[in-house]
mmCIF file of C-alpha atoms in Angstrom:
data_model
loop_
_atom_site.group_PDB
_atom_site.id
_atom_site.type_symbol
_atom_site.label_atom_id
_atom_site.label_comp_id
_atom_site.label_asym_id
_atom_site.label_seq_id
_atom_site.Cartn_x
_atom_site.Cartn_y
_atom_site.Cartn_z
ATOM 1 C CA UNK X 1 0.000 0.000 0.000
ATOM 2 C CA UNK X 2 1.371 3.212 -0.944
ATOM 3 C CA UNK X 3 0.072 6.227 1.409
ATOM 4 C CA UNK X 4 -1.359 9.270 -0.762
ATOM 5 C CA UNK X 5 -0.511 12.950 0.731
ATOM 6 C CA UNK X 6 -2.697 15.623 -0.656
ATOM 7 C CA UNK X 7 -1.886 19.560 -0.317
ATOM 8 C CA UNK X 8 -4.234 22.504 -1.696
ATOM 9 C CA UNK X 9 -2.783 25.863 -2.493
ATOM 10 C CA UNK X 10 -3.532 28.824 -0.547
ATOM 11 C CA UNK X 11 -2.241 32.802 -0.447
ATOM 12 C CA UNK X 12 -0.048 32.047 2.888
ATOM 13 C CA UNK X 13 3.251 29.729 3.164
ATOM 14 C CA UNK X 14 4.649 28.370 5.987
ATOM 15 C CA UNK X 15 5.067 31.450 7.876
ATOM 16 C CA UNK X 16 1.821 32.611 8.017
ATOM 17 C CA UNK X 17 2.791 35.489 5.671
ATOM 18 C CA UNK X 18 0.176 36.689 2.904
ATOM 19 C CA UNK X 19 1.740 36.229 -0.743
ATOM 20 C CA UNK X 20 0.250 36.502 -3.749
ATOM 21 C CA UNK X 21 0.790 33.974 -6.859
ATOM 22 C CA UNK X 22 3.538 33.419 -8.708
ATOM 23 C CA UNK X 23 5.967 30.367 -10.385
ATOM 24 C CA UNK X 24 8.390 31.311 -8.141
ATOM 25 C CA UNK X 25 6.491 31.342 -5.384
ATOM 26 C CA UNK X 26 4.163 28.163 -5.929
ATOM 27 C CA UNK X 27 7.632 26.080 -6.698
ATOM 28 C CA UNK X 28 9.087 27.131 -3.224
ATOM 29 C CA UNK X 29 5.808 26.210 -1.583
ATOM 30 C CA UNK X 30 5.699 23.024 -3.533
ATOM 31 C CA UNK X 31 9.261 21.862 -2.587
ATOM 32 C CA UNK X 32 8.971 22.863 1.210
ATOM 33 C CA UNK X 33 5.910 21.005 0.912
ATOM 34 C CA UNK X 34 7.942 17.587 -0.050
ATOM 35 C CA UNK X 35 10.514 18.702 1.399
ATOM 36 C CA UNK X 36 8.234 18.524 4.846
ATOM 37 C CA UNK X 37 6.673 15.629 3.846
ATOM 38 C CA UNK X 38 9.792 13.137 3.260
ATOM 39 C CA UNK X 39 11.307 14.709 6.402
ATOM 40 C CA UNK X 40 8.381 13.298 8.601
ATOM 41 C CA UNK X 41 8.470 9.987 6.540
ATOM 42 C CA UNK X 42 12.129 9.568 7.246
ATOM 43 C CA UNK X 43 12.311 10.841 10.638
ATOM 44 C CA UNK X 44 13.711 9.140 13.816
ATOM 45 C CA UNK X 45 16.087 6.400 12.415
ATOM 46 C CA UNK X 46 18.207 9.235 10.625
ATOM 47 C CA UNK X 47 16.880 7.807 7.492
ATOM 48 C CA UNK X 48 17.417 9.759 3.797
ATOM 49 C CA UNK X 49 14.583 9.929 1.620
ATOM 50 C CA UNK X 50 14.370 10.710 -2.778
ATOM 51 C CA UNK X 51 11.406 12.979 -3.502
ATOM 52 C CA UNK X 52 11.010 11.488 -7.357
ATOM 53 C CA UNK X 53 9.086 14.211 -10.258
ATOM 54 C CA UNK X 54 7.651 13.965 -13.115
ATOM 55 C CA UNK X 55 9.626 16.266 -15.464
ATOM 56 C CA UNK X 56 10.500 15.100 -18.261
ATOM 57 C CA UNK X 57 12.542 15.426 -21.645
ATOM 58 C CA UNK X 58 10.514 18.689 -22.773
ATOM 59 C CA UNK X 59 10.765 20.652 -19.537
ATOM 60 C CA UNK X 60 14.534 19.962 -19.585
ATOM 61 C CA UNK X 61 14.005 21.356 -22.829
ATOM 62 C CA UNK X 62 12.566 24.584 -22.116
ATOM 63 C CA UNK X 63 15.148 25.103 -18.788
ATOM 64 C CA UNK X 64 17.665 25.335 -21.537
ATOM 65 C CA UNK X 65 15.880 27.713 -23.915
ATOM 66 C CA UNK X 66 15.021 29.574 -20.423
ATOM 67 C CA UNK X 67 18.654 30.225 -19.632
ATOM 68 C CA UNK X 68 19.867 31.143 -23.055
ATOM 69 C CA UNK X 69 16.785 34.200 -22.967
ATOM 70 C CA UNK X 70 18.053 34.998 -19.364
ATOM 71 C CA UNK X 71 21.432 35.500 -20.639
ATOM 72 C CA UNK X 72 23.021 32.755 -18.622
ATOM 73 C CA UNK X 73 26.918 31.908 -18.736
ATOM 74 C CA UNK X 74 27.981 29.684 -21.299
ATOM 75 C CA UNK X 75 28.989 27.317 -18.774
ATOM 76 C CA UNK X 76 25.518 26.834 -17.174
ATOM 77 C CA UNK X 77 23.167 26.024 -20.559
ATOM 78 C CA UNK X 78 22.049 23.373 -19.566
ATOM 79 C CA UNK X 79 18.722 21.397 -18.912
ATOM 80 C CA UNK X 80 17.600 20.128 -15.557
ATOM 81 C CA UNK X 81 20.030 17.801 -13.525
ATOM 82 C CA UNK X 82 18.695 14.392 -12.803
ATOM 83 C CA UNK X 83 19.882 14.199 -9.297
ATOM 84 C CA UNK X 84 19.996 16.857 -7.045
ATOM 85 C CA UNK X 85 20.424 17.373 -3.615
ATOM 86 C CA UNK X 86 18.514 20.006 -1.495
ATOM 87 C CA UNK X 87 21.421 22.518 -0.194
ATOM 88 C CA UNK X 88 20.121 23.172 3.447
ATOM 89 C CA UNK X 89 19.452 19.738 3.777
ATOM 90 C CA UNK X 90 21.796 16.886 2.455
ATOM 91 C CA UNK X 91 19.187 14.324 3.741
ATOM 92 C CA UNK X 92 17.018 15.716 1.156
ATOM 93 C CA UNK X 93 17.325 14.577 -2.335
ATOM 94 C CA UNK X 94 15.539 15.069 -5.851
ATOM 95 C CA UNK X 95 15.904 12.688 -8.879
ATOM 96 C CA UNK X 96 14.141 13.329 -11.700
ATOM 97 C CA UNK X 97 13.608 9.774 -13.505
ATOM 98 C CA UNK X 98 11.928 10.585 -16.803
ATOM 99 C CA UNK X 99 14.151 13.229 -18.127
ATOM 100 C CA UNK X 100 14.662 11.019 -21.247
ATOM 101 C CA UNK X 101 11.162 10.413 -21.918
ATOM 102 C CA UNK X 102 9.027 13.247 -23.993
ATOM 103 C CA UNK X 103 5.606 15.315 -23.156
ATOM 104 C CA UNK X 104 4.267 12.652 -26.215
ATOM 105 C CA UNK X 105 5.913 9.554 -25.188
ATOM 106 C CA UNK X 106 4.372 9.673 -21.616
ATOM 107 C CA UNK X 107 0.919 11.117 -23.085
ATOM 108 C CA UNK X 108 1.017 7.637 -25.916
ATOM 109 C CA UNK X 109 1.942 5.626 -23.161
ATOM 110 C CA UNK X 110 -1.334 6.822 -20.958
ATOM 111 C CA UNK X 111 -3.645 6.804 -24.006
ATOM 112 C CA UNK X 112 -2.034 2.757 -24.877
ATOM 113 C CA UNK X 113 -2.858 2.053 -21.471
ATOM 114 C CA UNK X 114 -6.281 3.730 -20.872
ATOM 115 C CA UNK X 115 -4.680 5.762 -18.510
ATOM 116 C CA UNK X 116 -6.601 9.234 -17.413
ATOM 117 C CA UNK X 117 -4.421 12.000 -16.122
ATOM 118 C CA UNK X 118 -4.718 15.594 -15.723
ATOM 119 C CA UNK X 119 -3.135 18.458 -17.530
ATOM 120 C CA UNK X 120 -2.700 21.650 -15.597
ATOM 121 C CA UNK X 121 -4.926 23.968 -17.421
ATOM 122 C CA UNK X 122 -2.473 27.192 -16.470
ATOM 123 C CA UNK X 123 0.123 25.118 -19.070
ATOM 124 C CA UNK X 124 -1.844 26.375 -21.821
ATOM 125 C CA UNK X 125 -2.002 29.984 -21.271
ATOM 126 C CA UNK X 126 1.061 32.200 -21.993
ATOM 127 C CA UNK X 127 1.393 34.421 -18.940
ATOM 128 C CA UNK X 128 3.939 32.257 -17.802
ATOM 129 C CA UNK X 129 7.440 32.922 -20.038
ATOM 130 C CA UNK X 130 8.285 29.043 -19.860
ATOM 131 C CA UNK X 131 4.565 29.035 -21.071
ATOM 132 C CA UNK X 132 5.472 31.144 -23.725
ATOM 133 C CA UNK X 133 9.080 29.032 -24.508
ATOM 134 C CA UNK X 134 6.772 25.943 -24.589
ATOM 135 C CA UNK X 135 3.737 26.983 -26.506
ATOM 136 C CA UNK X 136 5.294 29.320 -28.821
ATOM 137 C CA UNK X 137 9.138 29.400 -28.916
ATOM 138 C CA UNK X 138 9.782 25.255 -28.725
ATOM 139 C CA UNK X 139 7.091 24.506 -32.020
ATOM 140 C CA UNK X 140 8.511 27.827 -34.047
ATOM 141 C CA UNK X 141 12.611 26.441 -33.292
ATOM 142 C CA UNK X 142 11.098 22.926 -34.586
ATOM 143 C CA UNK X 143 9.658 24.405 -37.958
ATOM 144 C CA UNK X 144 12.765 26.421 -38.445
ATOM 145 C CA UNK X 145 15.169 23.956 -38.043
ATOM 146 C CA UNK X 146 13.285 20.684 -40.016
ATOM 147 C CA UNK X 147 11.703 19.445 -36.977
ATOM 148 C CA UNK X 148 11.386 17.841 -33.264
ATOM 149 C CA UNK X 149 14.047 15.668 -33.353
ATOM 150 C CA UNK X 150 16.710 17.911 -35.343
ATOM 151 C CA UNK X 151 15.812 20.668 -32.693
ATOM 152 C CA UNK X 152 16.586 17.650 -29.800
ATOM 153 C CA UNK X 153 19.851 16.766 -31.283
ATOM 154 C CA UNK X 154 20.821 21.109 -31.325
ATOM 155 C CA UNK X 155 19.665 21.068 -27.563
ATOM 156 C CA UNK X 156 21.565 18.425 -26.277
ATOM 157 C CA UNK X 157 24.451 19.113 -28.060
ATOM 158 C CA UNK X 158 24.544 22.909 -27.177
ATOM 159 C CA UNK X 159 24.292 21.240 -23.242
ATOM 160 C CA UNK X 160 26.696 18.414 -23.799
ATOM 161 C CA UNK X 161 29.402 21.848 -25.178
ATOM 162 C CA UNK X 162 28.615 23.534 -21.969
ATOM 163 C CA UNK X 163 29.076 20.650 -19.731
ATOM 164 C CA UNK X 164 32.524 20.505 -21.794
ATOM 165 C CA UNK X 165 33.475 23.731 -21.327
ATOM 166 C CA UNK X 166 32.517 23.822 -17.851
ATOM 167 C CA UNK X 167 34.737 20.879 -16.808
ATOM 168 C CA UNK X 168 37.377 22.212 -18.764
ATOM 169 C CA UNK X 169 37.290 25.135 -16.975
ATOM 170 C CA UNK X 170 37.107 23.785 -13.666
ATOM 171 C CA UNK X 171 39.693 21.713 -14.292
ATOM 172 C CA UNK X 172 42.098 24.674 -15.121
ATOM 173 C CA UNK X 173 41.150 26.422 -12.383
ATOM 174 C CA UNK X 174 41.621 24.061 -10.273
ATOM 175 C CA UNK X 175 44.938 23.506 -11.273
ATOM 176 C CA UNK X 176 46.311 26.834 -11.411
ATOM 177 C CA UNK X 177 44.791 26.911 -7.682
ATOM 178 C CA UNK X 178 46.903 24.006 -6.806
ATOM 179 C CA UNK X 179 50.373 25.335 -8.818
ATOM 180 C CA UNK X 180 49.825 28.982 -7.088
#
């Protein structure tokens, strides 16, 4: 048996303090949420816990295409990690399983299977700029370049360059660090 935990949105977080909407907001809210949860799961035997999500392949996607419109360093274009810890808790740990699997793949698989699920309705409005990256930006890239799976390839290999280039750099400094 698997235990279900249900949590409904409101204007105040943890504090008691009145805030109104936003993605920022409603992410922090969601992870201290988890974050809460897996700590009373886990408690009392000093036991670590995984909080697993469902992103997948295009959210990665649009993290990417986020950065790049942010004006991010060349060393940080990259998608979302699979694995990462929580940094005022090491106990605390994210993994993000499905980062290889598309939007379509898991929305085939559910259909194949009969499977109901439940699409936030803010995704499709574009008030939201990752909205906007995924409803607009993400098909218009596609058409430009000859399609979905040309634009992949581009993304991971503009990711895959900065992951190079970061290491490289790390390395070096590193090294000079140890020399000096």
């Amino acid at each position: 048996e698997v235990p279900f935990h249900s949590y409904k949105w409101g204007d105040t977080v943890s504090d008691g303090e009145l805030r109104s909407f936003s993605q920022e907001v409603a992410r922090d809210w969601r992870r201290t949420k988890l974050t809460d949860l897996l700590k009373n799961l886990t408690k009392g035997d000093g036991r670590r816990g995984t909080i697993l999500t469902a992103h997948h392949k295009d959210d990665s996607n649009e993290t990417i295409l986020l950065k790049l419109l942010r004006g991010t360093h060349i060393t940080n274009l990259s998608g979302m990690e699979p694995f990462t810890k929580l940094s005022s808790d090491a106990n605390v740990s994210f993994a993000r399983p499905m980062l290889d699997v598309t939007k379509n793949d898991v929305i085939q698989y559910l259909e194949s299977h009969s499977i109901a699920w439940r699409e936030d309705e803010s995704n499709s409005s574009n008030k939201y700029k990752r909205n906007q990256v995924r409803n607009e930006l993400m098909p218009m890239l596609s058409e430009i370049v000859g399609g979905e799976e040309i634009l992949q390839k581009r993304l991971d290999n503009l990711a895959e360059q900065s992951q190079e280039i970061k290491e490289d750099l790390d390395f070096r400094a590193m090294e000079y660090l140890e020399e000096n």
